[in-house]
Amino acid sequence: MSKLLPEAALARTQALARHVHNDDLAQLDAWLVVIADDLDETAWRTLPRGEWLRAECGRRKLRNGSVITARLDTAAQTLLIAGMRKRHASVFETLQLAGRMLKEAKSTQARRLGVSTLGLPGAAAGESLEAVVAATYAAGFDLPSFKSKHQAADSLVELKLFSPRANDDLKVTRATSEGNNLARWLTALPGNELTAASYRRRVSELARREGWRMQFLDSRTLKRRGAGAFLAVAQGNETDDAGIIHLRYRPRARKTGQKLLALIGKGVCFDTGGTNLKPHRGMLDMHTDMEGSAVALGTLLALTRLNVGFAVDCWLAVTENRIGPKAYKPQDVVTASNGVSIQVIHTDAEGRMVLADALALAARERPTLMLDFATLTGACVNALTERYTGLFTNRPGWHTMLERAGTESGERVWRFPMDEDFDTDLESPIADLMQCTPDSKGDHILAARFLNRFVPAEIPWVHLDLAAGQRAGGLGHITTDITGFGVRYAVNLLTAQKVLERAASGKQ
Ligand code: BES
Ligand code: ZN
Ligand code: ZN
């Protein structure tokens, strides 16, 4: 078996509250400079090889998002990696640029990095530095590899920030990156490495390290609690290892009236489609179908590292979705733990089945807010591509705030409708609810309406259908196909947008 858990990111950051000196450059393998793409001539001249770079940028029409490199005349032959950024670039664009710059640095095996900005006003400079830090933590982290001659990349070990405005937001960036790295690492594991049993072992070790209480709701417990929707999916497994992992983080200082966040994630370790078997291309990457649970876990890790002052419960619905003699079938009828009966239509719509019970169980603890992550529907990917993630909520008035978390974090979300009248599509002649429709028109919306039946209306709930969980070439500052999308979004929502305060105040 592979290592139980990943090693921490190699990169160390050091904020130097000043501009770069020539002696500093001599100590760097690569110097990353984020430059305003409308920089004037005199400012260009302040940069070593500035004249040449300016001419090249002009000739090649390099604008927002472009990266250009030049070797400097230092003993270490420091590589200058210039990234061109427009003044009003979005956070997403800024992260994307940082990702490209780090890719360049990594390809030259640079170990000692420095970063500066040039010609950017305060906020843009701060965002650019943060982006480079986030990209460095991501690039300096190895996803699992099973090559017999595997060599750990010992590149990107150190990043110096040369900026008079070196800030303390870096703590948030570090914690968030650790969460994202963990999420990507677990998601990248092959299906024979990350089975339900090994997932449980890994999480249990992590819980021990991080001081979380852990409870494993196995199939017997779930049967007792009437979790028939989860168990319908789990019954097709070869071994009886599936279950719902419940983790608890509690802040050191306990206050009365403490807020409770519930994170919920779809943890399908492999989605074959079940009895309605997927075809080759559709099945190929389905070992990543547990990414929602990994993102929930990564978010919990980030919040723990940040020592947040609210309580967090995390619910991971872990199973496979397999074909076989015991597997559930179309037209089976099962009942979830909140008493809602479901007519099964398509066994490949297993995500909503396992989440139904995970949501219902999470809701019993009366959390202030429920936030779930799931690679739930292909329809969401069809609607958005892999650049955005679909967002659904039972609090329509929160839309501006929920979208702002996407813009500010650079993990962009798009809201879909959640009107009640969609429910008529899910009316079943024999049960309370149909799992999905026989055709899959707007299935991401219907899946969200389905899940809504397992969340009490009085609990604010946000559902992310992770269309951006996996994208060829990566997304933003993440350059691996598996993006770990959601940790940055959730941390922004919880810390910058103060969503729990809003939830507790009862404002719709
Ligand atoms: N895990 C898939 C959805 C998915 C596929 C997410 C590819 C991201 C990338 C999910 O379990 C599924 O198979 N959904 C079906 C639902 C349908 C049968 C109603 C789908 O989208 O085809
Ligand atoms: Zn499926
Ligand atoms: Zn699935």
Short mmCIF file of C-alpha atoms and ligand atoms in Angstrom, two decimals:
data_model
loop_
_atom_site.label_atom_id
_atom_site.label_comp_id
_atom_site.label_asym_id
_atom_site.label_seq_id
_atom_site.Cartn_x
_atom_site.Cartn_y
_atom_site.Cartn_z
CA MET A 1 0.00 0.00 0.00
CA SER A 2 1.04 3.61 -0.57
CA LYS A 3 1.87 5.87 2.33
CA LEU A 4 -1.08 6.35 4.66
CA LEU A 5 -1.05 10.12 4.29
CA PRO A 6 0.85 12.64 2.21
CA GLU A 7 3.90 14.46 3.44
CA ALA A 8 3.58 18.16 4.10
CA ALA A 9 4.32 20.52 1.22
CA LEU A 10 8.02 21.10 0.93
CA ALA A 11 7.89 24.81 0.40
CA ARG A 12 8.75 27.19 3.21
CA THR A 13 7.89 30.83 2.85
CA GLN A 14 9.62 33.79 4.34
CA ALA A 15 8.21 37.29 4.14
CA LEU A 16 10.88 39.98 3.94
CA ALA A 17 9.28 43.36 4.41
CA ARG A 18 11.45 45.12 1.85
CA HIS A 19 12.32 45.25 -1.82
CA VAL A 20 14.82 42.87 -3.36
CA HIS A 21 18.56 43.68 -3.33
CA ASN A 22 21.21 42.52 -5.73
CA ASP A 23 22.70 40.24 -3.07
CA ASP A 24 19.31 38.57 -2.71
CA LEU A 25 19.18 37.77 -6.40
CA ALA A 26 22.52 35.99 -6.21
CA GLN A 27 20.94 33.60 -3.70
CA LEU A 28 17.96 32.69 -5.85
CA ASP A 29 17.53 30.06 -8.53
CA ALA A 30 14.46 31.82 -9.81
CA TRP A 31 13.06 35.26 -9.23
CA LEU A 32 9.38 35.61 -10.01
CA VAL A 33 8.14 39.09 -10.78
CA VAL A 34 4.49 39.87 -11.35
CA ILE A 35 4.47 42.93 -13.59
CA ALA A 36 1.70 45.33 -14.53
CA ASP A 37 1.17 44.75 -18.24
CA ASP A 38 0.93 48.48 -18.89
CA LEU A 39 4.18 49.32 -17.15
CA ASP A 40 5.87 52.50 -18.37
CA GLU A 41 9.33 52.66 -19.80
CA THR A 42 11.11 54.08 -16.76
CA ALA A 43 9.69 51.39 -14.47
CA TRP A 44 10.85 48.67 -16.86
CA ARG A 45 14.39 50.05 -16.57
CA THR A 46 14.44 49.38 -12.83
CA LEU A 47 14.43 45.66 -13.64
CA PRO A 48 17.62 43.79 -14.57
CA ARG A 49 17.35 43.06 -18.30
CA GLY A 50 14.28 45.27 -18.22
CA GLU A 51 14.98 46.88 -21.61
CA TRP A 52 15.20 43.51 -23.30
CA LEU A 53 12.12 42.16 -21.55
CA ARG A 54 10.12 45.25 -22.48
CA ALA A 55 11.12 44.93 -26.12
CA GLU A 56 10.23 41.21 -26.15
CA CYS A 57 6.86 41.84 -24.54
CA GLY A 58 6.15 44.52 -27.12
CA ARG A 59 7.27 42.37 -30.02
CA ARG A 60 5.39 39.26 -28.89
CA LYS A 61 2.41 41.29 -27.68
CA LEU A 62 2.60 39.66 -24.26
CA ARG A 63 -0.29 40.86 -22.11
CA ASN A 64 -2.31 39.68 -19.14
CA GLY A 65 -1.50 36.06 -18.28
CA SER A 66 1.72 35.73 -20.29
CA VAL A 67 4.99 34.53 -18.85
CA ILE A 68 8.45 35.38 -20.20
CA THR A 69 11.83 34.35 -18.82
CA ALA A 70 15.39 35.67 -18.94
CA ARG A 71 18.66 34.51 -17.39
CA LEU A 72 20.27 37.10 -15.15
CA ASP A 73 23.92 37.82 -14.90
CA THR A 74 24.38 36.43 -11.38
CA ALA A 75 26.69 33.69 -10.19
CA ALA A 76 23.68 31.38 -9.83
CA GLN A 77 22.41 32.41 -13.28
CA THR A 78 19.15 33.31 -11.62
CA LEU A 79 16.18 32.81 -13.86
CA LEU A 80 13.88 35.79 -13.98
CA ILE A 81 10.32 34.65 -14.53
CA ALA A 82 8.17 37.62 -15.45
CA GLY A 83 4.39 37.28 -15.34
CA MET A 84 2.30 39.94 -17.03
CA ARG A 85 -0.81 40.92 -15.18
CA LYS A 86 -3.39 43.51 -16.06
CA ARG A 87 -4.18 45.92 -13.26
CA HIS A 88 -7.75 44.80 -12.81
CA ALA A 89 -7.20 41.10 -13.25
CA SER A 90 -9.59 38.84 -11.35
CA VAL A 91 -8.32 36.60 -8.56
CA PHE A 92 -8.83 33.66 -10.89
CA GLU A 93 -6.63 35.24 -13.56
CA THR A 94 -4.04 36.14 -10.95
CA LEU A 95 -3.93 32.56 -9.70
CA GLN A 96 -3.73 31.23 -13.24
CA LEU A 97 -0.74 33.47 -13.95
CA ALA A 98 0.94 32.33 -10.73
CA GLY A 99 0.35 28.71 -11.76
CA ARG A 100 2.08 29.35 -15.09
CA MET A 101 5.03 31.05 -13.40
CA LEU A 102 5.48 28.17 -10.97
CA LYS A 103 5.28 25.65 -13.77
CA GLU A 104 8.17 27.46 -15.41
CA ALA A 105 10.14 27.49 -12.14
CA LYS A 106 9.47 23.81 -11.52
CA SER A 107 10.56 22.81 -15.02
CA THR A 108 14.03 24.24 -14.29
CA GLN A 109 14.27 22.41 -10.95
CA ALA A 110 14.61 25.70 -9.09
CA ARG A 111 14.84 25.27 -5.34
CA ARG A 112 15.24 28.76 -4.00
CA LEU A 113 12.57 31.15 -5.23
CA GLY A 114 11.92 34.81 -4.65
CA VAL A 115 8.90 36.86 -5.63
CA SER A 116 8.29 40.57 -6.15
CA THR A 117 5.73 42.72 -7.90
CA LEU A 118 6.34 45.67 -10.15
CA GLY A 119 4.01 48.54 -11.01
CA LEU A 120 0.96 47.02 -9.34
CA PRO A 121 -1.16 49.05 -6.91
CA GLY A 122 -1.50 47.81 -3.30
CA ALA A 123 -4.38 45.35 -3.48
CA ALA A 124 -3.29 43.91 -6.82
CA ALA A 125 0.24 43.44 -5.47
CA GLY A 126 -1.09 41.68 -2.37
CA GLU A 127 -3.30 39.37 -4.43
CA SER A 128 -0.40 38.56 -6.74
CA LEU A 129 1.89 37.62 -3.88
CA GLU A 130 -0.80 35.49 -2.29
CA ALA A 131 -1.36 33.75 -5.61
CA VAL A 132 2.33 32.94 -6.00
CA VAL A 133 2.45 31.57 -2.46
CA ALA A 134 -0.60 29.38 -3.11
CA ALA A 135 0.85 28.21 -6.42
CA THR A 136 4.18 27.40 -4.73
CA TYR A 137 2.54 25.25 -2.06
CA ALA A 138 0.63 23.43 -4.78
CA ALA A 139 3.58 22.97 -7.13
CA GLY A 140 5.92 21.92 -4.31
CA PHE A 141 3.65 19.04 -3.39
CA ASP A 142 3.85 15.61 -4.99
CA LEU A 143 0.76 13.64 -5.89
CA PRO A 144 1.05 9.87 -5.34
CA SER A 145 3.35 8.11 -7.75
CA PHE A 146 3.85 4.39 -8.15
CA LYS A 147 6.88 4.43 -10.39
CA SER A 148 9.47 1.91 -9.27
CA LYS A 149 12.15 4.55 -9.67
CA HIS A 150 10.22 7.33 -8.06
CA GLN A 151 12.20 10.37 -7.11
CA ALA A 152 10.70 12.93 -4.80
CA ALA A 153 10.82 16.37 -6.35
CA ASP A 154 13.04 18.29 -4.00
CA SER A 155 12.45 21.45 -5.96
CA LEU A 156 10.66 24.54 -4.70
CA VAL A 157 11.86 24.30 -1.14
CA GLU A 158 11.97 27.94 -0.29
CA LEU A 159 10.09 31.08 -1.28
CA LYS A 160 11.14 34.56 -0.20
CA LEU A 161 8.64 37.35 -0.52
CA PHE A 162 10.18 40.68 -1.26
CA SER A 163 7.50 43.16 -0.50
CA PRO A 164 7.12 46.05 1.89
CA ARG A 165 3.57 44.81 2.27
CA ALA A 166 4.35 41.28 3.36
CA ASN A 167 1.14 40.31 5.08
CA ASP A 168 -0.21 37.82 7.56
CA ASP A 169 -2.85 36.44 5.19
CA LEU A 170 -0.19 33.90 4.37
CA LYS A 171 -1.32 31.83 7.33
CA VAL A 172 -4.70 31.42 5.65
CA THR A 173 -3.00 30.61 2.35
CA ARG A 174 -0.82 27.96 3.97
CA ALA A 175 -3.70 26.29 5.79
CA THR A 176 -5.87 26.37 2.69
CA SER A 177 -3.10 24.94 0.54
CA GLU A 178 -2.56 22.10 2.98
CA GLY A 179 -6.25 21.31 2.74
CA ASN A 180 -6.16 21.46 -1.03
CA ASN A 181 -3.04 19.30 -1.22
CA LEU A 182 -4.61 16.65 0.99
CA ALA A 183 -7.77 16.67 -1.12
CA ARG A 184 -5.82 16.29 -4.36
CA TRP A 185 -3.59 13.58 -2.94
CA LEU A 186 -6.45 11.40 -1.74
CA THR A 187 -8.39 11.95 -4.96
CA ALA A 188 -5.40 10.95 -7.08
CA LEU A 189 -5.07 7.56 -5.36
CA PRO A 190 -6.11 4.62 -7.57
CA GLY A 191 -9.26 2.75 -6.64
CA ASN A 192 -7.34 -0.29 -5.38
CA GLU A 193 -5.32 1.94 -3.04
CA LEU A 194 -8.16 4.04 -1.71
CA THR A 195 -10.78 1.44 -0.87
CA ALA A 196 -13.45 2.18 1.71
CA ALA A 197 -11.36 0.28 4.27
CA SER A 198 -8.12 2.09 3.51
CA TYR A 199 -9.88 5.46 3.34
CA ARG A 200 -11.17 4.83 6.85
CA ARG A 201 -7.68 3.92 8.10
CA ARG A 202 -6.18 7.02 6.53
CA VAL A 203 -8.83 9.33 7.96
CA SER A 204 -8.50 7.70 11.34
CA GLU A 205 -4.77 8.41 11.38
CA LEU A 206 -5.40 11.99 10.33
CA ALA A 207 -8.04 12.37 13.06
CA ARG A 208 -5.52 11.14 15.62
CA ARG A 209 -2.94 13.67 14.44
CA GLU A 210 -5.35 16.58 14.26
CA GLY A 211 -7.24 15.86 17.45
CA TRP A 212 -10.62 15.18 15.86
CA ARG A 213 -13.07 12.76 17.38
CA MET A 214 -14.02 10.10 14.91
CA GLN A 215 -16.96 7.79 14.69
CA PHE A 216 -17.50 5.27 11.95
CA LEU A 217 -21.10 4.46 11.12
CA ASP A 218 -20.77 0.98 9.67
CA SER A 219 -23.46 -0.91 7.78
CA ARG A 220 -24.97 -2.34 10.98
CA THR A 221 -25.28 1.07 12.59
CA LEU A 222 -26.63 2.55 9.39
CA LYS A 223 -29.22 -0.21 9.13
CA ARG A 224 -30.34 0.59 12.66
CA ARG A 225 -30.64 4.23 11.70
CA GLY A 226 -32.65 3.36 8.62
CA ALA A 227 -30.11 4.70 6.14
CA GLY A 228 -31.54 2.66 3.26
CA ALA A 229 -30.42 5.03 0.49
CA PHE A 230 -26.74 4.79 1.43
CA LEU A 231 -27.01 1.06 2.03
CA ALA A 232 -28.64 0.47 -1.37
CA VAL A 233 -25.43 1.63 -3.00
CA ALA A 234 -23.14 -0.07 -0.49
CA GLN A 235 -24.83 -3.48 -0.83
CA GLY A 236 -23.13 -4.06 -4.19
CA ASN A 237 -19.64 -3.95 -2.66
CA GLU A 238 -17.57 -7.09 -2.42
CA THR A 239 -16.66 -6.45 1.22
CA ASP A 240 -18.66 -4.88 4.02
CA ASP A 241 -16.40 -1.86 4.59
CA ALA A 242 -18.55 1.03 3.44
CA GLY A 243 -19.89 3.53 5.92
CA ILE A 244 -20.26 7.13 6.93
CA ILE A 245 -17.27 8.68 8.68
CA HIS A 246 -18.19 11.33 11.22
CA LEU A 247 -15.44 13.67 12.40
CA ARG A 248 -15.71 16.35 15.04
CA TYR A 249 -13.53 19.41 15.47
CA ARG A 250 -14.20 21.48 18.56
CA PRO A 251 -12.44 24.80 19.30
CA ARG A 252 -10.35 25.03 22.46
CA ALA A 253 -12.40 27.76 24.12
CA ARG A 254 -15.96 26.54 24.38
CA LYS A 255 -18.64 29.17 24.44
CA THR A 256 -22.35 28.76 24.87
CA GLY A 257 -24.41 29.19 21.73
CA GLN A 258 -21.46 28.06 19.69
CA LYS A 259 -22.01 27.79 15.97
CA LEU A 260 -21.76 24.41 14.29
CA LEU A 261 -20.73 23.91 10.68
CA ALA A 262 -21.52 20.62 8.95
CA LEU A 263 -19.35 19.62 5.99
CA ILE A 264 -20.63 16.69 3.96
CA GLY A 265 -18.89 14.92 1.08
CA LYS A 266 -19.58 12.26 -1.53
CA GLY A 267 -16.93 9.59 -1.10
CA VAL A 268 -17.55 7.08 -3.88
CA CYS A 269 -14.16 5.37 -4.10
CA PHE A 270 -15.02 3.96 -7.48
CA ASP A 271 -18.13 4.58 -9.53
CA THR A 272 -18.64 1.82 -12.10
CA GLY A 273 -22.20 3.04 -12.61
CA GLY A 274 -23.46 -0.14 -10.94
CA THR A 275 -26.07 -2.29 -12.67
CA ASN A 276 -26.43 0.53 -15.21
CA LEU A 277 -22.76 0.08 -16.00
CA LYS A 278 -20.79 3.05 -17.37
CA PRO A 279 -19.00 2.76 -20.72
CA HIS A 280 -15.20 2.81 -20.90
CA ARG A 281 -14.55 6.57 -21.20
CA GLY A 282 -17.17 7.47 -18.64
CA MET A 283 -15.74 5.01 -16.11
CA LEU A 284 -12.05 5.68 -16.65
CA ASP A 285 -11.59 8.43 -14.07
CA MET A 286 -14.20 7.31 -11.60
CA HIS A 287 -11.65 6.62 -8.87
CA THR A 288 -11.90 10.40 -8.38
CA ASP A 289 -15.59 10.17 -7.51
CA MET A 290 -14.69 10.58 -3.85
CA GLU A 291 -13.32 14.09 -4.41
CA GLY A 292 -16.26 15.72 -2.62
CA SER A 293 -15.37 13.86 0.57
CA ALA A 294 -11.68 14.72 0.14
CA VAL A 295 -12.57 18.39 -0.27
CA ALA A 296 -14.76 18.27 2.86
CA LEU A 297 -11.82 16.68 4.71
CA GLY A 298 -9.36 19.21 3.25
CA THR A 299 -11.62 22.04 4.37
CA LEU A 300 -11.77 20.56 7.86
CA LEU A 301 -7.98 20.37 7.89
CA ALA A 302 -7.63 24.00 6.78
CA LEU A 303 -10.10 25.17 9.43
CA THR A 304 -8.30 23.14 12.08
CA ARG A 305 -4.93 24.64 11.12
CA LEU A 306 -6.56 28.07 11.38
CA ASN A 307 -7.88 27.25 14.85
CA VAL A 308 -11.32 28.55 13.97
CA GLY A 309 -13.58 29.41 16.89
CA PHE A 310 -16.62 27.44 15.72
CA ALA A 311 -17.38 23.73 15.86
CA VAL A 312 -17.19 21.58 12.73
CA ASP A 313 -18.77 18.22 12.00
CA CYS A 314 -17.60 16.43 8.89
CA TRP A 315 -19.56 13.58 7.28
CA LEU A 316 -17.94 11.45 4.61
CA ALA A 317 -20.17 9.00 2.77
CA VAL A 318 -17.66 6.33 1.75
CA THR A 319 -18.47 3.39 -0.51
CA GLU A 320 -17.97 2.07 -4.01
CA ASN A 321 -20.70 1.79 -6.61
CA ARG A 322 -20.30 -1.68 -8.11
CA ILE A 323 -21.99 -4.04 -10.48
CA GLY A 324 -22.69 -7.58 -9.23
CA PRO A 325 -25.34 -10.00 -7.99
CA LYS A 326 -26.00 -8.01 -4.82
CA ALA A 327 -26.01 -4.57 -6.43
CA TYR A 328 -29.14 -2.43 -6.31
CA LYS A 329 -31.26 -2.20 -9.44
CA PRO A 330 -33.57 0.18 -11.27
CA GLN A 331 -37.06 0.18 -9.74
CA ASP A 332 -35.87 -0.92 -6.32
CA VAL A 333 -37.58 1.12 -3.62
CA VAL A 334 -35.61 2.11 -0.53
CA THR A 335 -36.16 4.40 2.44
CA ALA A 336 -33.65 6.93 3.77
CA SER A 337 -33.02 7.67 7.43
CA ASN A 338 -35.43 10.63 7.46
CA GLY A 339 -38.24 8.32 6.32
CA VAL A 340 -38.38 9.48 2.69
CA SER A 341 -38.87 6.56 0.28
CA ILE A 342 -37.06 6.58 -3.05
CA GLN A 343 -37.83 4.87 -6.33
CA VAL A 344 -34.52 3.92 -7.94
CA ILE A 345 -34.33 4.79 -11.64
CA HIS A 346 -30.66 4.62 -12.55
CA THR A 347 -27.95 3.02 -10.42
CA ASP A 348 -25.35 5.47 -11.74
CA ALA A 349 -27.13 8.26 -9.86
CA GLU A 350 -25.58 6.83 -6.67
CA GLY A 351 -24.13 10.09 -5.40
CA ARG A 352 -27.49 11.53 -4.45
CA MET A 353 -28.37 8.24 -2.72
CA VAL A 354 -25.35 8.23 -0.42
CA LEU A 355 -25.62 11.97 0.20
CA ALA A 356 -29.31 11.70 1.08
CA ASP A 357 -28.49 9.77 4.24
CA ALA A 358 -25.31 11.71 4.99
CA LEU A 359 -27.29 14.97 4.84
CA ALA A 360 -30.17 13.60 6.89
CA LEU A 361 -27.79 12.34 9.59
CA ALA A 362 -25.82 15.60 9.61
CA ALA A 363 -29.06 17.57 9.97
CA ARG A 364 -29.97 15.71 13.16
CA GLU A 365 -27.19 17.56 14.98
CA ARG A 366 -28.97 20.84 14.13
CA PRO A 367 -25.96 22.57 12.52
CA THR A 368 -25.97 26.31 11.86
CA LEU A 369 -25.06 25.64 8.23
CA MET A 370 -24.67 22.62 5.99
CA LEU A 371 -22.17 22.66 3.14
CA ASP A 372 -21.78 19.67 0.86
CA PHE A 373 -19.36 18.81 -1.94
CA ALA A 374 -19.92 16.16 -4.58
CA THR A 375 -18.88 15.17 -8.07
CA LEU A 376 -22.57 14.61 -8.49
CA THR A 377 -23.62 14.99 -12.10
CA GLY A 378 -22.25 14.94 -15.61
CA ALA A 379 -25.02 17.42 -16.44
CA CYS A 380 -23.28 20.09 -14.36
CA VAL A 381 -20.07 19.57 -16.34
CA ASN A 382 -22.05 19.80 -19.58
CA ALA A 383 -23.60 23.06 -18.44
CA LEU A 384 -20.46 24.77 -17.11
CA THR A 385 -17.44 22.91 -18.49
CA GLU A 386 -14.77 22.18 -15.85
CA ARG A 387 -13.98 25.86 -15.22
CA TYR A 388 -16.82 26.54 -12.81
CA THR A 389 -18.58 24.56 -10.12
CA GLY A 390 -22.35 24.50 -9.79
CA LEU A 391 -23.85 26.11 -6.71
CA PHE A 392 -27.26 25.43 -5.19
CA THR A 393 -28.75 26.76 -1.99
CA ASN A 394 -31.99 26.81 -0.03
CA ARG A 395 -31.24 30.48 0.83
CA PRO A 396 -31.80 32.42 -2.42
CA GLY A 397 -31.07 35.73 -0.67
CA TRP A 398 -27.47 34.64 -0.08
CA HIS A 399 -26.63 34.53 -3.71
CA THR A 400 -24.44 37.67 -3.81
CA MET A 401 -22.38 36.50 -0.84
CA LEU A 402 -22.02 32.96 -2.19
CA GLU A 403 -20.89 34.24 -5.54
CA ARG A 404 -18.49 36.72 -3.92
CA ALA A 405 -16.72 33.85 -2.16
CA GLY A 406 -16.10 32.42 -5.63
CA THR A 407 -14.77 35.66 -7.07
CA GLU A 408 -12.57 36.40 -4.06
CA SER A 409 -11.15 32.90 -3.73
CA GLY A 410 -10.68 32.44 -7.47
CA GLU A 411 -12.70 29.20 -7.28
CA ARG A 412 -15.63 30.32 -9.35
CA VAL A 413 -19.16 29.08 -8.82
CA TRP A 414 -22.33 29.52 -10.82
CA ARG A 415 -25.74 29.40 -9.27
CA PHE A 416 -28.49 27.25 -10.69
CA PRO A 417 -32.21 27.52 -10.02
CA MET A 418 -33.76 25.83 -7.00
CA ASP A 419 -37.43 26.64 -7.55
CA GLU A 420 -39.90 24.33 -5.90
CA ASP A 421 -41.81 23.56 -9.07
CA PHE A 422 -38.90 21.40 -10.33
CA ASP A 423 -40.10 18.86 -7.76
CA THR A 424 -42.97 17.78 -9.99
CA ASP A 425 -40.35 16.13 -12.22
CA LEU A 426 -39.34 13.91 -9.30
CA GLU A 427 -42.84 12.78 -8.36
CA SER A 428 -43.02 9.02 -8.14
CA PRO A 429 -46.16 6.91 -8.62
CA ILE A 430 -45.11 4.44 -5.93
CA ALA A 431 -42.69 6.21 -3.55
CA ASP A 432 -42.23 9.65 -1.98
CA LEU A 433 -39.58 10.58 -4.45
CA MET A 434 -38.05 9.50 -7.70
CA GLN A 435 -34.24 9.29 -7.68
CA CYS A 436 -33.90 11.02 -11.07
CA THR A 437 -35.84 11.21 -14.31
CA PRO A 438 -35.47 8.57 -17.04
CA ASP A 439 -34.08 11.22 -19.38
CA SER A 440 -31.43 13.35 -17.72
CA LYS A 441 -32.52 16.85 -18.70
CA GLY A 442 -31.21 19.40 -16.16
CA ASP A 443 -30.07 16.55 -13.95
CA HIS A 444 -27.81 18.78 -11.83
CA ILE A 445 -30.85 20.84 -10.88
CA LEU A 446 -33.00 17.81 -10.20
CA ALA A 447 -30.24 16.18 -8.18
CA ALA A 448 -30.10 19.31 -6.01
CA ARG A 449 -33.89 19.29 -5.63
CA PHE A 450 -33.63 15.62 -4.67
CA LEU A 451 -31.04 16.38 -1.98
CA ASN A 452 -33.20 19.22 -0.71
CA ARG A 453 -35.65 16.59 0.57
CA PHE A 454 -33.04 15.45 3.09
CA VAL A 455 -32.25 18.92 4.47
CA PRO A 456 -34.77 20.53 6.83
CA ALA A 457 -35.85 23.92 5.41
CA GLU A 458 -34.85 25.74 8.59
CA ILE A 459 -31.17 24.80 8.17
CA PRO A 460 -29.29 26.95 5.64
CA TRP A 461 -27.67 24.67 3.09
CA VAL A 462 -25.19 25.14 0.26
CA HIS A 463 -24.53 22.37 -2.25
CA LEU A 464 -21.54 22.40 -4.61
CA ASP A 465 -21.69 20.11 -7.65
CA LEU A 466 -17.94 19.92 -8.35
CA ALA A 467 -17.81 20.24 -12.13
CA ALA A 468 -14.38 21.84 -11.68
CA GLY A 469 -13.00 18.95 -9.62
CA GLN A 470 -11.02 17.61 -12.51
CA ARG A 471 -9.82 19.43 -15.61
CA ALA A 472 -7.13 18.51 -18.17
CA GLY A 473 -4.22 20.87 -17.51
CA GLY A 474 -5.57 22.01 -14.16
CA LEU A 475 -7.40 25.18 -13.19
CA GLY A 476 -6.17 28.50 -11.80
CA HIS A 477 -2.95 28.03 -9.83
CA ILE A 478 -3.38 24.24 -9.73
CA THR A 479 -1.57 22.58 -12.60
CA THR A 480 -2.55 18.96 -11.93
CA ASP A 481 -5.72 17.58 -13.53
CA ILE A 482 -7.23 16.94 -10.12
CA THR A 483 -7.93 20.42 -8.77
CA GLY A 484 -9.18 19.91 -5.21
CA PHE A 485 -11.66 22.66 -6.03
CA GLY A 486 -13.71 23.77 -3.06
CA VAL A 487 -11.27 24.15 -0.17
CA ARG A 488 -10.31 27.70 -1.14
CA TYR A 489 -13.93 28.52 -1.82
CA ALA A 490 -15.12 27.18 1.52
CA VAL A 491 -12.36 28.86 3.54
CA ASN A 492 -13.22 32.20 1.95
CA LEU A 493 -16.92 31.67 2.57
CA LEU A 494 -16.34 30.85 6.22
CA THR A 495 -13.66 33.38 7.07
CA ALA A 496 -13.99 36.36 4.70
CA GLN A 497 -17.76 36.21 4.08
CA LYS A 498 -18.59 35.16 7.64
CA VAL A 499 -21.36 32.91 6.41
CA LEU A 500 -21.89 31.31 9.82
CA GLU A 501 -22.68 34.66 11.42
CA ARG A 502 -25.21 35.28 8.71
CA ALA A 503 -26.69 31.81 9.14
CA ALA A 504 -26.93 32.28 12.90
CA SER A 505 -28.60 35.67 12.55
CA GLY A 506 -31.39 33.98 10.62
CA LYS A 507 -31.21 36.48 7.75
CA GLN A 508 -32.59 34.85 4.62
N1 BES B 1 -20.04 10.59 -10.58
C1 BES B 1 -21.00 10.78 -11.59
C2 BES B 1 -21.08 12.19 -12.10
C3 BES B 1 -19.85 12.74 -12.76
C4 BES B 1 -19.38 12.21 -13.94
C5 BES B 1 -19.22 13.83 -12.20
C6 BES B 1 -18.24 12.76 -14.52
C7 BES B 1 -18.10 14.38 -12.78
C8 BES B 1 -17.61 13.83 -13.95
C9 BES B 1 -22.40 10.42 -11.08
O1 BES B 1 -22.46 9.43 -10.12
C10 BES B 1 -23.19 9.95 -12.26
O2 BES B 1 -22.79 9.01 -12.86
N2 BES B 1 -24.28 10.63 -12.57
C11 BES B 1 -25.11 10.29 -13.68
C12 BES B 1 -26.54 10.59 -13.30
C13 BES B 1 -27.57 10.12 -14.31
C14 BES B 1 -27.55 8.62 -14.43
C15 BES B 1 -28.94 10.60 -13.88
C16 BES B 1 -24.69 11.12 -14.88
O3 BES B 1 -24.35 12.30 -14.71
O4 BES B 1 -24.66 10.59 -15.98
ZN ZN B 2 -22.65 7.47 -10.90
ZN ZN B 3 -20.70 9.13 -8.97
#
